[in-house]
Amino acid sequence: MADDHIKRKVLLLGDGAVGKTSLIRRFVVDKFSDDYITTIGTKVTKKDLRLESPGKAIDLTFMIWDVLGQKGYKNIQESAFQGAKGALLVYDVTRGETWRSLREYWLPHLQKVVGPIPFVVVGNKVDLARDRGRAQEELEDLEYTLGVKGFLGSAKTGENVEAIFLRLAKDVVAEAGPKVTDEVSEAEDATSELIEVTDQIIMDFCEVMGGHEAAMPIVRQQLTRAGVDVKAPTVDGLRLALEYLAETESSFRNAADVEASKTKRLAWLKEVS
Ligand code: G3D
Ligand code: MG
């Protein structure tokens, strides 16, 4: 019996509050919580899986990237997409606009950055669907137009959560399944300039720190401390966040570099305020 061990990065994408963080939590620790904490930046969770098939077993380590769902954070999102080998595209069955977003925003972006990779569509919160038959029809619409496998599921009840991740795991390992193709077209999205600047500042900080995984926990901490809401950042909040980020940087960079970064970021902020 030949055993392989492989490691793959996968993404959870979809609008804010569709249940991405809850799905990961359900899959990884089999829990559900009603507290809604907005994902700031990105968060990576590891999960080991064993895929058995006749005569062969594959040990797969999933690095599951939870990417903030707020539109407009293009730099963070697109840099988080780098190196991904698969994706779950999640919408909320009770909010039709999140279903459209997959086609109009998430898929075009994903495809632009990573090219064709396997993905699975998830209609989450099916426990709340008033009409399950209708939810199923909507899912089938999406399956048909995107040529993709989809599931209705619920992070709350756990329905289909295993099946969803396992399906993605199998497609990723086989590098088979439906791929993101260029049939989807990108729709223009209206983005607040302050969100663009927040995006730019966070990415600049990531570069200083040498990448998302080291930087994002600090970004989360300091933006929260400064009271910045990533869905609607304010100039005052961001100004404070810049101070806090500079403060943390000063423990490992020299003062002149820290000051130069801060001045640069303040200038971006001034341009839009
Ligand atoms: P996100 O990571 O995509 O932004 P979250 O979404 O996982 O943070 O979930 C957003 C809200 O939806 C949370 O509720 C969460 O509890 C709820 N939720 C997630 N999945 C399900 C589900 O399958 N069923 C139901 N009923 N609720 C779900 P609050 O109320 O805290 O906003
Ligand atoms: Mg989240």
PDB file of C-alpha atoms and ligand atoms in Angstrom:
ATOM      1  CA  MET A   1       0.000   0.000   0.000  1.00  0.00           C
ATOM      2  CA  ALA A   2       1.573   3.249  -1.108  1.00  0.00           C
ATOM      3  CA  ASP A   3       1.050   6.130   1.249  1.00  0.00           C
ATOM      4  CA  ASP A   4       1.432   9.734   0.226  1.00  0.00           C
ATOM      5  CA  HIS A   5       1.406  12.826   2.330  1.00  0.00           C
ATOM      6  CA  ILE A   6       0.530  16.063   0.658  1.00  0.00           C
ATOM      7  CA  LYS A   7      -0.243  19.566   1.807  1.00  0.00           C
ATOM      8  CA  ARG A   8      -2.658  21.843  -0.035  1.00  0.00           C
ATOM      9  CA  LYS A   9      -3.890  25.357   0.440  1.00  0.00           C
ATOM     10  CA  VAL A  10      -7.631  25.919  -0.035  1.00  0.00           C
ATOM     11  CA  LEU A  11      -9.757  29.049   0.266  1.00  0.00           C
ATOM     12  CA  LEU A  12     -13.164  29.866   1.673  1.00  0.00           C
ATOM     13  CA  LEU A  13     -14.661  32.687  -0.324  1.00  0.00           C
ATOM     14  CA  GLY A  14     -17.959  34.512  -0.324  1.00  0.00           C
ATOM     15  CA  ASP A  15     -19.589  37.666   1.001  1.00  0.00           C
ATOM     16  CA  GLY A  16     -19.440  38.737   4.623  1.00  0.00           C
ATOM     17  CA  ALA A  17     -21.608  36.759   7.077  1.00  0.00           C
ATOM     18  CA  VAL A  18     -22.484  33.889   4.704  1.00  0.00           C
ATOM     19  CA  GLY A  19     -20.909  31.490   7.221  1.00  0.00           C
ATOM     20  CA  LYS A  20     -17.341  30.863   6.046  1.00  0.00           C
ATOM     21  CA  THR A  21     -15.781  31.053   9.492  1.00  0.00           C
ATOM     22  CA  SER A  22     -18.624  28.943  10.926  1.00  0.00           C
ATOM     23  CA  LEU A  23     -18.144  26.229   8.279  1.00  0.00           C
ATOM     24  CA  ILE A  24     -14.441  25.993   9.060  1.00  0.00           C
ATOM     25  CA  ARG A  25     -15.175  25.832  12.766  1.00  0.00           C
ATOM     26  CA  ARG A  26     -17.788  23.125  12.260  1.00  0.00           C
ATOM     27  CA  PHE A  27     -15.448  21.088  10.070  1.00  0.00           C
ATOM     28  CA  VAL A  28     -12.318  21.476  12.169  1.00  0.00           C
ATOM     29  CA  VAL A  29     -13.587  21.427  15.760  1.00  0.00           C
ATOM     30  CA  ASP A  30     -17.194  20.287  15.185  1.00  0.00           C
ATOM     31  CA  LYS A  31     -18.657  23.299  16.975  1.00  0.00           C
ATOM     32  CA  PHE A  32     -20.998  26.145  16.157  1.00  0.00           C
ATOM     33  CA  SER A  33     -21.149  29.494  17.883  1.00  0.00           C
ATOM     34  CA  ASP A  34     -23.610  32.305  17.496  1.00  0.00           C
ATOM     35  CA  ASP A  35     -21.091  35.036  18.185  1.00  0.00           C
ATOM     36  CA  TYR A  36     -20.339  36.838  15.014  1.00  0.00           C
ATOM     37  CA  ILE A  37     -16.791  38.081  14.869  1.00  0.00           C
ATOM     38  CA  THR A  38     -15.925  39.751  11.574  1.00  0.00           C
ATOM     39  CA  THR A  39     -12.876  38.133  10.022  1.00  0.00           C
ATOM     40  CA  ILE A  40     -10.189  40.764   9.673  1.00  0.00           C
ATOM     41  CA  GLY A  41      -7.650  40.023   6.970  1.00  0.00           C
ATOM     42  CA  THR A  42      -7.051  36.294   6.709  1.00  0.00           C
ATOM     43  CA  LYS A  43      -6.902  33.374   9.098  1.00  0.00           C
ATOM     44  CA  VAL A  44      -5.345  30.004   8.385  1.00  0.00           C
ATOM     45  CA  THR A  45      -6.555  26.763   9.988  1.00  0.00           C
ATOM     46  CA  LYS A  46      -4.914  23.397   9.519  1.00  0.00           C
ATOM     47  CA  LYS A  47      -6.813  20.126   9.166  1.00  0.00           C
ATOM     48  CA  ASP A  48      -5.433  16.649   8.528  1.00  0.00           C
ATOM     49  CA  LEU A  49      -7.491  14.268   6.415  1.00  0.00           C
ATOM     50  CA  ARG A  50      -7.004  10.711   5.228  1.00  0.00           C
ATOM     51  CA  LEU A  51      -8.447   9.788   1.872  1.00  0.00           C
ATOM     52  CA  GLU A  52      -8.812   6.061   1.347  1.00  0.00           C
ATOM     53  CA  SER A  53      -9.248   4.415  -1.984  1.00  0.00           C
ATOM     54  CA  PRO A  54      -8.667   0.768  -2.928  1.00  0.00           C
ATOM     55  CA  GLY A  55      -4.968  -0.039  -2.540  1.00  0.00           C
ATOM     56  CA  LYS A  56      -3.989   3.488  -1.663  1.00  0.00           C
ATOM     57  CA  ALA A  57      -4.323   6.017   1.120  1.00  0.00           C
ATOM     58  CA  ILE A  58      -3.447   9.657   0.914  1.00  0.00           C
ATOM     59  CA  ASP A  59      -2.759  11.803   3.915  1.00  0.00           C
ATOM     60  CA  LEU A  60      -3.742  15.321   3.119  1.00  0.00           C
ATOM     61  CA  THR A  61      -3.086  18.401   5.176  1.00  0.00           C
ATOM     62  CA  PHE A  62      -5.513  21.149   4.316  1.00  0.00           C
ATOM     63  CA  MET A  63      -4.367  24.691   5.006  1.00  0.00           C
ATOM     64  CA  ILE A  64      -7.766  26.374   5.057  1.00  0.00           C
ATOM     65  CA  TRP A  65      -7.628  30.097   4.398  1.00  0.00           C
ATOM     66  CA  ASP A  66     -10.544  32.113   5.708  1.00  0.00           C
ATOM     67  CA  VAL A  67     -10.485  35.319   3.696  1.00  0.00           C
ATOM     68  CA  LEU A  68     -12.420  38.384   4.794  1.00  0.00           C
ATOM     69  CA  GLY A  69     -15.609  38.677   2.773  1.00  0.00           C
ATOM     70  CA  GLN A  70     -15.893  42.431   2.550  1.00  0.00           C
ATOM     71  CA  LYS A  71     -15.703  43.537  -1.056  1.00  0.00           C
ATOM     72  CA  GLY A  72     -13.089  46.111  -1.943  1.00  0.00           C
ATOM     73  CA  TYR A  73     -10.183  44.479  -0.120  1.00  0.00           C
ATOM     74  CA  LYS A  74      -8.780  43.364  -3.437  1.00  0.00           C
ATOM     75  CA  ASN A  75      -5.110  43.364  -2.520  1.00  0.00           C
ATOM     76  CA  ILE A  76      -5.564  41.305   0.621  1.00  0.00           C
ATOM     77  CA  GLN A  77      -7.907  38.955  -1.159  1.00  0.00           C
ATOM     78  CA  GLU A  78      -5.820  38.516  -4.255  1.00  0.00           C
ATOM     79  CA  SER A  79      -2.618  38.002  -2.336  1.00  0.00           C
ATOM     80  CA  ALA A  80      -4.419  35.442  -0.148  1.00  0.00           C
ATOM     81  CA  PHE A  81      -5.419  33.568  -3.321  1.00  0.00           C
ATOM     82  CA  GLN A  82      -1.780  32.940  -4.256  1.00  0.00           C
ATOM     83  CA  GLY A  83      -0.879  29.276  -4.260  1.00  0.00           C
ATOM     84  CA  ALA A  84      -4.410  28.034  -3.593  1.00  0.00           C
ATOM     85  CA  LYS A  85      -5.216  24.602  -5.021  1.00  0.00           C
ATOM     86  CA  GLY A  86      -8.953  24.668  -4.427  1.00  0.00           C
ATOM     87  CA  ALA A  87     -11.806  26.772  -3.089  1.00  0.00           C
ATOM     88  CA  LEU A  88     -15.201  26.601  -1.450  1.00  0.00           C
ATOM     89  CA  LEU A  89     -17.439  29.353  -2.750  1.00  0.00           C
ATOM     90  CA  VAL A  90     -20.041  30.048  -0.113  1.00  0.00           C
ATOM     91  CA  TYR A  91     -23.339  31.904  -0.301  1.00  0.00           C
ATOM     92  CA  ASP A  92     -26.220  32.315   2.134  1.00  0.00           C
ATOM     93  CA  VAL A  93     -29.462  30.680   0.900  1.00  0.00           C
ATOM     94  CA  THR A  94     -31.490  33.401   2.632  1.00  0.00           C
ATOM     95  CA  ARG A  95     -29.749  36.280   0.824  1.00  0.00           C
ATOM     96  CA  GLY A  96     -29.922  36.219  -2.978  1.00  0.00           C
ATOM     97  CA  GLU A  97     -27.292  38.906  -3.435  1.00  0.00           C
ATOM     98  CA  THR A  98     -24.667  36.606  -1.931  1.00  0.00           C
ATOM     99  CA  TRP A  99     -25.502  34.007  -4.574  1.00  0.00           C
ATOM    100  CA  ARG A 100     -24.989  36.583  -7.354  1.00  0.00           C
ATOM    101  CA  SER A 101     -21.735  37.739  -5.803  1.00  0.00           C
ATOM    102  CA  LEU A 102     -20.172  34.360  -6.435  1.00  0.00           C
ATOM    103  CA  ARG A 103     -20.563  34.830 -10.165  1.00  0.00           C
ATOM    104  CA  GLU A 104     -19.960  38.526 -10.315  1.00  0.00           C
ATOM    105  CA  TYR A 105     -17.200  39.083  -7.807  1.00  0.00           C
ATOM    106  CA  TRP A 106     -15.595  36.014  -6.228  1.00  0.00           C
ATOM    107  CA  LEU A 107     -15.204  33.718  -9.217  1.00  0.00           C
ATOM    108  CA  PRO A 108     -13.804  36.366 -11.590  1.00  0.00           C
ATOM    109  CA  HIS A 109     -11.256  37.425  -9.003  1.00  0.00           C
ATOM    110  CA  LEU A 110     -10.241  33.926  -8.117  1.00  0.00           C
ATOM    111  CA  GLN A 111      -9.869  32.984 -11.728  1.00  0.00           C
ATOM    112  CA  LYS A 112      -7.828  36.076 -12.532  1.00  0.00           C
ATOM    113  CA  VAL A 113      -5.308  35.314  -9.810  1.00  0.00           C
ATOM    114  CA  VAL A 114      -4.976  31.541  -9.703  1.00  0.00           C
ATOM    115  CA  GLY A 115      -6.301  30.378 -13.064  1.00  0.00           C
ATOM    116  CA  PRO A 116      -8.244  27.103 -13.227  1.00  0.00           C
ATOM    117  CA  ILE A 117      -8.450  25.330  -9.853  1.00  0.00           C
ATOM    118  CA  PRO A 118     -11.134  22.952  -8.564  1.00  0.00           C
ATOM    119  CA  PHE A 119     -13.933  24.516  -6.559  1.00  0.00           C
ATOM    120  CA  VAL A 120     -17.213  23.571  -4.917  1.00  0.00           C
ATOM    121  CA  VAL A 121     -20.229  25.810  -4.356  1.00  0.00           C
ATOM    122  CA  VAL A 122     -21.970  25.840  -0.976  1.00  0.00           C
ATOM    123  CA  GLY A 123     -25.445  27.223  -0.206  1.00  0.00           C
ATOM    124  CA  ASN A 124     -25.067  27.634   3.553  1.00  0.00           C
ATOM    125  CA  LYS A 125     -27.716  28.199   6.279  1.00  0.00           C
ATOM    126  CA  VAL A 126     -30.135  25.740   4.696  1.00  0.00           C
ATOM    127  CA  ASP A 127     -31.568  25.298   8.220  1.00  0.00           C
ATOM    128  CA  LEU A 128     -33.076  28.767   7.731  1.00  0.00           C
ATOM    129  CA  ALA A 129     -34.481  28.184   4.238  1.00  0.00           C
ATOM    130  CA  ARG A 130     -38.221  28.771   4.171  1.00  0.00           C
ATOM    131  CA  ASP A 131     -38.591  26.757   1.002  1.00  0.00           C
ATOM    132  CA  ARG A 132     -36.066  24.000   0.636  1.00  0.00           C
ATOM    133  CA  GLY A 133     -37.214  23.073  -2.847  1.00  0.00           C
ATOM    134  CA  ARG A 134     -36.542  26.592  -4.032  1.00  0.00           C
ATOM    135  CA  ALA A 135     -33.123  26.637  -2.396  1.00  0.00           C
ATOM    136  CA  GLN A 136     -32.347  23.420  -4.248  1.00  0.00           C
ATOM    137  CA  GLU A 137     -33.444  24.959  -7.552  1.00  0.00           C
ATOM    138  CA  GLU A 138     -31.240  27.994  -7.016  1.00  0.00           C
ATOM    139  CA  LEU A 139     -28.307  25.763  -6.264  1.00  0.00           C
ATOM    140  CA  GLU A 140     -28.960  23.759  -9.431  1.00  0.00           C
ATOM    141  CA  ASP A 141     -29.026  26.990 -11.420  1.00  0.00           C
ATOM    142  CA  LEU A 142     -25.592  27.801 -10.171  1.00  0.00           C
ATOM    143  CA  GLU A 143     -24.345  24.257 -10.745  1.00  0.00           C
ATOM    144  CA  TYR A 144     -25.568  24.471 -14.284  1.00  0.00           C
ATOM    145  CA  THR A 145     -24.213  27.915 -15.204  1.00  0.00           C
ATOM    146  CA  LEU A 146     -20.851  27.330 -13.573  1.00  0.00           C
ATOM    147  CA  GLY A 147     -20.549  23.641 -14.420  1.00  0.00           C
ATOM    148  CA  VAL A 148     -19.758  22.920 -10.809  1.00  0.00           C
ATOM    149  CA  LYS A 149     -20.761  20.555  -8.008  1.00  0.00           C
ATOM    150  CA  GLY A 150     -22.788  22.235  -5.277  1.00  0.00           C
ATOM    151  CA  PHE A 151     -24.167  21.395  -1.860  1.00  0.00           C
ATOM    152  CA  LEU A 152     -26.779  22.864   0.420  1.00  0.00           C
ATOM    153  CA  GLY A 153     -25.462  22.781   3.949  1.00  0.00           C
ATOM    154  CA  SER A 154     -25.505  24.228   7.395  1.00  0.00           C
ATOM    155  CA  ALA A 155     -22.652  25.123   9.693  1.00  0.00           C
ATOM    156  CA  LYS A 156     -25.252  25.269  12.453  1.00  0.00           C
ATOM    157  CA  THR A 157     -26.647  21.742  12.190  1.00  0.00           C
ATOM    158  CA  GLY A 158     -23.557  20.303  10.534  1.00  0.00           C
ATOM    159  CA  GLU A 159     -25.565  19.112   7.540  1.00  0.00           C
ATOM    160  CA  ASN A 160     -23.278  18.197   4.637  1.00  0.00           C
ATOM    161  CA  VAL A 161     -20.247  19.927   6.113  1.00  0.00           C
ATOM    162  CA  GLU A 162     -18.057  16.789   6.037  1.00  0.00           C
ATOM    163  CA  ALA A 163     -19.292  15.949   2.558  1.00  0.00           C
ATOM    164  CA  ILE A 164     -18.478  19.425   1.265  1.00  0.00           C
ATOM    165  CA  PHE A 165     -14.887  19.457   2.482  1.00  0.00           C
ATOM    166  CA  LEU A 166     -14.351  15.830   1.453  1.00  0.00           C
ATOM    167  CA  ARG A 167     -15.574  16.535  -2.039  1.00  0.00           C
ATOM    168  CA  LEU A 168     -13.164  19.447  -2.297  1.00  0.00           C
ATOM    169  CA  ALA A 169     -10.351  17.300  -0.881  1.00  0.00           C
ATOM    170  CA  LYS A 170     -10.936  14.620  -3.505  1.00  0.00           C
ATOM    171  CA  ASP A 171     -11.056  17.132  -6.350  1.00  0.00           C
ATOM    172  CA  VAL A 172      -7.941  18.875  -5.119  1.00  0.00           C
ATOM    173  CA  VAL A 173      -6.032  15.611  -4.833  1.00  0.00           C
ATOM    174  CA  ALA A 174      -7.194  14.469  -8.253  1.00  0.00           C
ATOM    175  CA  GLU A 175      -6.815  18.000  -9.580  1.00  0.00           C
ATOM    176  CA  ALA A 176     -10.101  17.163 -11.213  1.00  0.00           C
ATOM    177  CA  GLY A 177     -13.591  18.429 -10.889  1.00  0.00           C
ATOM    178  CA  PRO A 178     -14.992  21.655 -12.200  1.00  0.00           C
ATOM    179  CA  LYS A 179     -12.501  24.421 -12.666  1.00  0.00           C
ATOM    180  CA  VAL A 180     -12.800  28.130 -12.477  1.00  0.00           C
ATOM    181  CA  THR A 181     -12.920  29.150 -16.099  1.00  0.00           C
ATOM    182  CA  ASP A 182     -12.922  32.420 -17.922  1.00  0.00           C
ATOM    183  CA  GLU A 183     -16.597  32.183 -18.810  1.00  0.00           C
ATOM    184  CA  VAL A 184     -17.403  34.372 -15.862  1.00  0.00           C
ATOM    185  CA  SER A 185     -17.071  38.061 -16.322  1.00  0.00           C
ATOM    186  CA  GLU A 186     -16.120  40.638 -13.809  1.00  0.00           C
ATOM    187  CA  ALA A 187     -18.723  43.150 -12.768  1.00  0.00           C
ATOM    188  CA  GLU A 188     -17.742  46.581 -11.575  1.00  0.00           C
ATOM    189  CA  ASP A 189     -18.033  47.015  -7.878  1.00  0.00           C
ATOM    190  CA  ALA A 190     -18.405  50.262  -6.056  1.00  0.00           C
ATOM    191  CA  THR A 191     -15.778  50.439  -3.383  1.00  0.00           C
ATOM    192  CA  SER A 192     -15.220  53.018  -0.760  1.00  0.00           C
ATOM    193  CA  GLU A 193     -11.870  54.738  -1.054  1.00  0.00           C
ATOM    194  CA  LEU A 194     -11.277  54.247   2.631  1.00  0.00           C
ATOM    195  CA  ILE A 195     -11.560  50.501   2.160  1.00  0.00           C
ATOM    196  CA  GLU A 196      -8.983  50.672  -0.603  1.00  0.00           C
ATOM    197  CA  VAL A 197      -6.628  52.567   1.669  1.00  0.00           C
ATOM    198  CA  THR A 198      -7.199  50.123   4.530  1.00  0.00           C
ATOM    199  CA  ASP A 199      -6.428  47.321   2.113  1.00  0.00           C
ATOM    200  CA  GLN A 200      -3.246  49.084   1.007  1.00  0.00           C
ATOM    201  CA  ILE A 201      -2.090  49.728   4.580  1.00  0.00           C
ATOM    202  CA  ILE A 202      -2.673  46.135   5.647  1.00  0.00           C
ATOM    203  CA  MET A 203      -0.771  44.835   2.648  1.00  0.00           C
ATOM    204  CA  ASP A 204       2.096  47.212   3.313  1.00  0.00           C
ATOM    205  CA  PHE A 205       2.278  45.924   6.875  1.00  0.00           C
ATOM    206  CA  CYS A 206       2.228  42.324   5.586  1.00  0.00           C
ATOM    207  CA  GLU A 207       5.242  43.069   3.428  1.00  0.00           C
ATOM    208  CA  VAL A 208       7.157  44.481   6.369  1.00  0.00           C
ATOM    209  CA  MET A 209       6.297  41.367   8.383  1.00  0.00           C
ATOM    210  CA  GLY A 210       7.188  38.955   5.609  1.00  0.00           C
ATOM    211  CA  GLY A 211       3.705  37.660   4.833  1.00  0.00           C
ATOM    212  CA  HIS A 212       0.087  37.175   5.831  1.00  0.00           C
ATOM    213  CA  GLU A 213       0.599  34.476   8.409  1.00  0.00           C
ATOM    214  CA  ALA A 214       2.886  36.548  10.606  1.00  0.00           C
ATOM    215  CA  ALA A 215       1.189  39.872   9.999  1.00  0.00           C
ATOM    216  CA  MET A 216      -2.542  39.174  10.182  1.00  0.00           C
ATOM    217  CA  PRO A 217      -2.775  38.262  13.875  1.00  0.00           C
ATOM    218  CA  ILE A 218      -1.169  41.642  14.661  1.00  0.00           C
ATOM    219  CA  VAL A 219      -3.371  43.454  12.149  1.00  0.00           C
ATOM    220  CA  ARG A 220      -6.443  41.906  13.753  1.00  0.00           C
ATOM    221  CA  GLN A 221      -5.330  42.875  17.221  1.00  0.00           C
ATOM    222  CA  GLN A 222      -4.370  46.449  16.410  1.00  0.00           C
ATOM    223  CA  LEU A 223      -7.336  47.264  14.165  1.00  0.00           C
ATOM    224  CA  THR A 224      -9.686  45.966  16.811  1.00  0.00           C
ATOM    225  CA  ARG A 225      -7.848  47.990  19.455  1.00  0.00           C
ATOM    226  CA  ALA A 226      -8.218  51.099  17.290  1.00  0.00           C
ATOM    227  CA  GLY A 227     -11.917  50.369  16.843  1.00  0.00           C
ATOM    228  CA  VAL A 228     -11.665  50.017  13.066  1.00  0.00           C
ATOM    229  CA  ASP A 229     -14.640  48.247  11.470  1.00  0.00           C
ATOM    230  CA  VAL A 230     -13.325  46.705   8.261  1.00  0.00           C
ATOM    231  CA  LYS A 231     -16.776  47.040   6.715  1.00  0.00           C
ATOM    232  CA  ALA A 232     -16.776  50.806   7.267  1.00  0.00           C
ATOM    233  CA  PRO A 233     -13.390  52.132   8.300  1.00  0.00           C
ATOM    234  CA  THR A 234     -13.146  55.770   9.404  1.00  0.00           C
ATOM    235  CA  VAL A 235     -10.286  58.219   9.019  1.00  0.00           C
ATOM    236  CA  ASP A 236      -9.892  58.637  12.780  1.00  0.00           C
ATOM    237  CA  GLY A 237      -9.924  54.917  13.389  1.00  0.00           C
ATOM    238  CA  LEU A 238      -7.333  54.331  10.702  1.00  0.00           C
ATOM    239  CA  ARG A 239      -5.117  57.100  11.999  1.00  0.00           C
ATOM    240  CA  LEU A 240      -5.107  55.423  15.386  1.00  0.00           C
ATOM    241  CA  ALA A 241      -4.474  52.028  13.801  1.00  0.00           C
ATOM    242  CA  LEU A 242      -1.431  53.466  12.009  1.00  0.00           C
ATOM    243  CA  GLU A 243      -0.030  54.574  15.367  1.00  0.00           C
ATOM    244  CA  TYR A 244      -0.580  51.128  16.848  1.00  0.00           C
ATOM    245  CA  LEU A 245       0.948  49.329  13.889  1.00  0.00           C
ATOM    246  CA  ALA A 246       3.997  51.606  14.049  1.00  0.00           C
ATOM    247  CA  GLU A 247       4.227  50.883  17.766  1.00  0.00           C
ATOM    248  CA  THR A 248       4.398  47.123  17.172  1.00  0.00           C
ATOM    249  CA  GLU A 249       6.848  47.564  14.310  1.00  0.00           C
ATOM    250  CA  SER A 250       9.201  49.560  16.489  1.00  0.00           C
ATOM    251  CA  SER A 251      10.124  46.444  18.449  1.00  0.00           C
ATOM    252  CA  PHE A 252      11.815  44.865  15.457  1.00  0.00           C
ATOM    253  CA  ARG A 253      12.633  47.637  12.941  1.00  0.00           C
ATOM    254  CA  ASN A 254      14.751  50.698  13.348  1.00  0.00           C
ATOM    255  CA  ALA A 255      13.007  53.948  14.218  1.00  0.00           C
ATOM    256  CA  ALA A 256      13.694  55.684  10.906  1.00  0.00           C
ATOM    257  CA  ASP A 257      12.128  52.848   8.870  1.00  0.00           C
ATOM    258  CA  VAL A 258       9.101  52.711  11.130  1.00  0.00           C
ATOM    259  CA  GLU A 259       8.626  56.460  10.804  1.00  0.00           C
ATOM    260  CA  ALA A 260       9.021  56.306   7.009  1.00  0.00           C
ATOM    261  CA  SER A 261       6.345  53.588   6.752  1.00  0.00           C
ATOM    262  CA  LYS A 262       4.002  55.539   8.974  1.00  0.00           C
ATOM    263  CA  THR A 263       4.456  58.739   6.971  1.00  0.00           C
ATOM    264  CA  LYS A 264       3.823  56.888   3.730  1.00  0.00           C
ATOM    265  CA  ARG A 265       0.618  55.316   5.084  1.00  0.00           C
ATOM    266  CA  LEU A 266      -0.600  58.629   6.493  1.00  0.00           C
ATOM    267  CA  ALA A 267      -0.118  60.186   3.076  1.00  0.00           C
ATOM    268  CA  TRP A 268      -2.356  57.485   1.510  1.00  0.00           C
ATOM    269  CA  LEU A 269      -4.959  58.280   4.119  1.00  0.00           C
ATOM    270  CA  LYS A 270      -4.744  62.029   3.518  1.00  0.00           C
ATOM    271  CA  GLU A 271      -5.352  61.540  -0.189  1.00  0.00           C
ATOM    272  CA  VAL A 272      -8.834  60.231   0.487  1.00  0.00           C
ATOM    273  CA  SER A 273      -9.847  62.220   3.540  1.00  0.00           C
TER     274      SER A 273
HETATM  275  P1  G3D B   1     -18.443  34.766   7.557  1.00  0.00           P
HETATM  276  O1  G3D B   1     -17.202  34.166   8.141  1.00  0.00           O
HETATM  277  O2  G3D B   1     -18.749  34.284   6.188  1.00  0.00           O
HETATM  278  O3  G3D B   1     -18.433  36.269   7.610  1.00  0.00           O
HETATM  279  P2  G3D B   1     -19.725  33.706   9.930  1.00  0.00           P
HETATM  280  O4  G3D B   1     -19.693  34.302   8.446  1.00  0.00           O
HETATM  281  O5  G3D B   1     -19.251  32.300   9.955  1.00  0.00           O
HETATM  282  O6  G3D B   1     -19.050  34.631  10.862  1.00  0.00           O
HETATM  283  O7  G3D B   1     -21.293  33.670  10.204  1.00  0.00           O
HETATM  284  C1  G3D B   1     -22.111  34.836  10.127  1.00  0.00           C
HETATM  285  C2  G3D B   1     -23.388  34.659  10.931  1.00  0.00           C
HETATM  286  O8  G3D B   1     -24.162  33.597  10.364  1.00  0.00           O
HETATM  287  C3  G3D B   1     -23.202  34.283  12.385  1.00  0.00           C
HETATM  288  O9  G3D B   1     -24.359  34.704  13.102  1.00  0.00           O
HETATM  289  C4  G3D B   1     -23.255  32.785  12.353  1.00  0.00           C
HETATM  290  O10 G3D B   1     -23.578  32.253  13.594  1.00  0.00           O
HETATM  291  C5  G3D B   1     -24.374  32.587  11.335  1.00  0.00           C
HETATM  292  N1  G3D B   1     -24.323  31.288  10.648  1.00  0.00           N
HETATM  293  C6  G3D B   1     -23.266  30.767   9.991  1.00  0.00           C
HETATM  294  N2  G3D B   1     -23.604  29.587   9.450  1.00  0.00           N
HETATM  295  C7  G3D B   1     -24.902  29.370   9.756  1.00  0.00           C
HETATM  296  C8  G3D B   1     -25.827  28.309   9.461  1.00  0.00           C
HETATM  297  O11 G3D B   1     -25.527  27.325   8.791  1.00  0.00           O
HETATM  298  N3  G3D B   1     -27.102  28.457   9.948  1.00  0.00           N
HETATM  299  C9  G3D B   1     -27.474  29.534  10.676  1.00  0.00           C
HETATM  300  N4  G3D B   1     -28.747  29.562  11.122  1.00  0.00           N
HETATM  301  N5  G3D B   1     -26.632  30.538  10.969  1.00  0.00           N
HETATM  302  C10 G3D B   1     -25.366  30.455  10.510  1.00  0.00           C
HETATM  303  P3  G3D B   1     -24.630  36.088  13.825  1.00  0.00           P
HETATM  304  O12 G3D B   1     -26.051  36.004  14.212  1.00  0.00           O
HETATM  305  O13 G3D B   1     -23.719  36.095  15.008  1.00  0.00           O
HETATM  306  O14 G3D B   1     -24.340  37.150  12.822  1.00  0.00           O
HETATM  307 MG    MG B   2     -15.555  35.233   8.806  1.00  0.00          MG
END
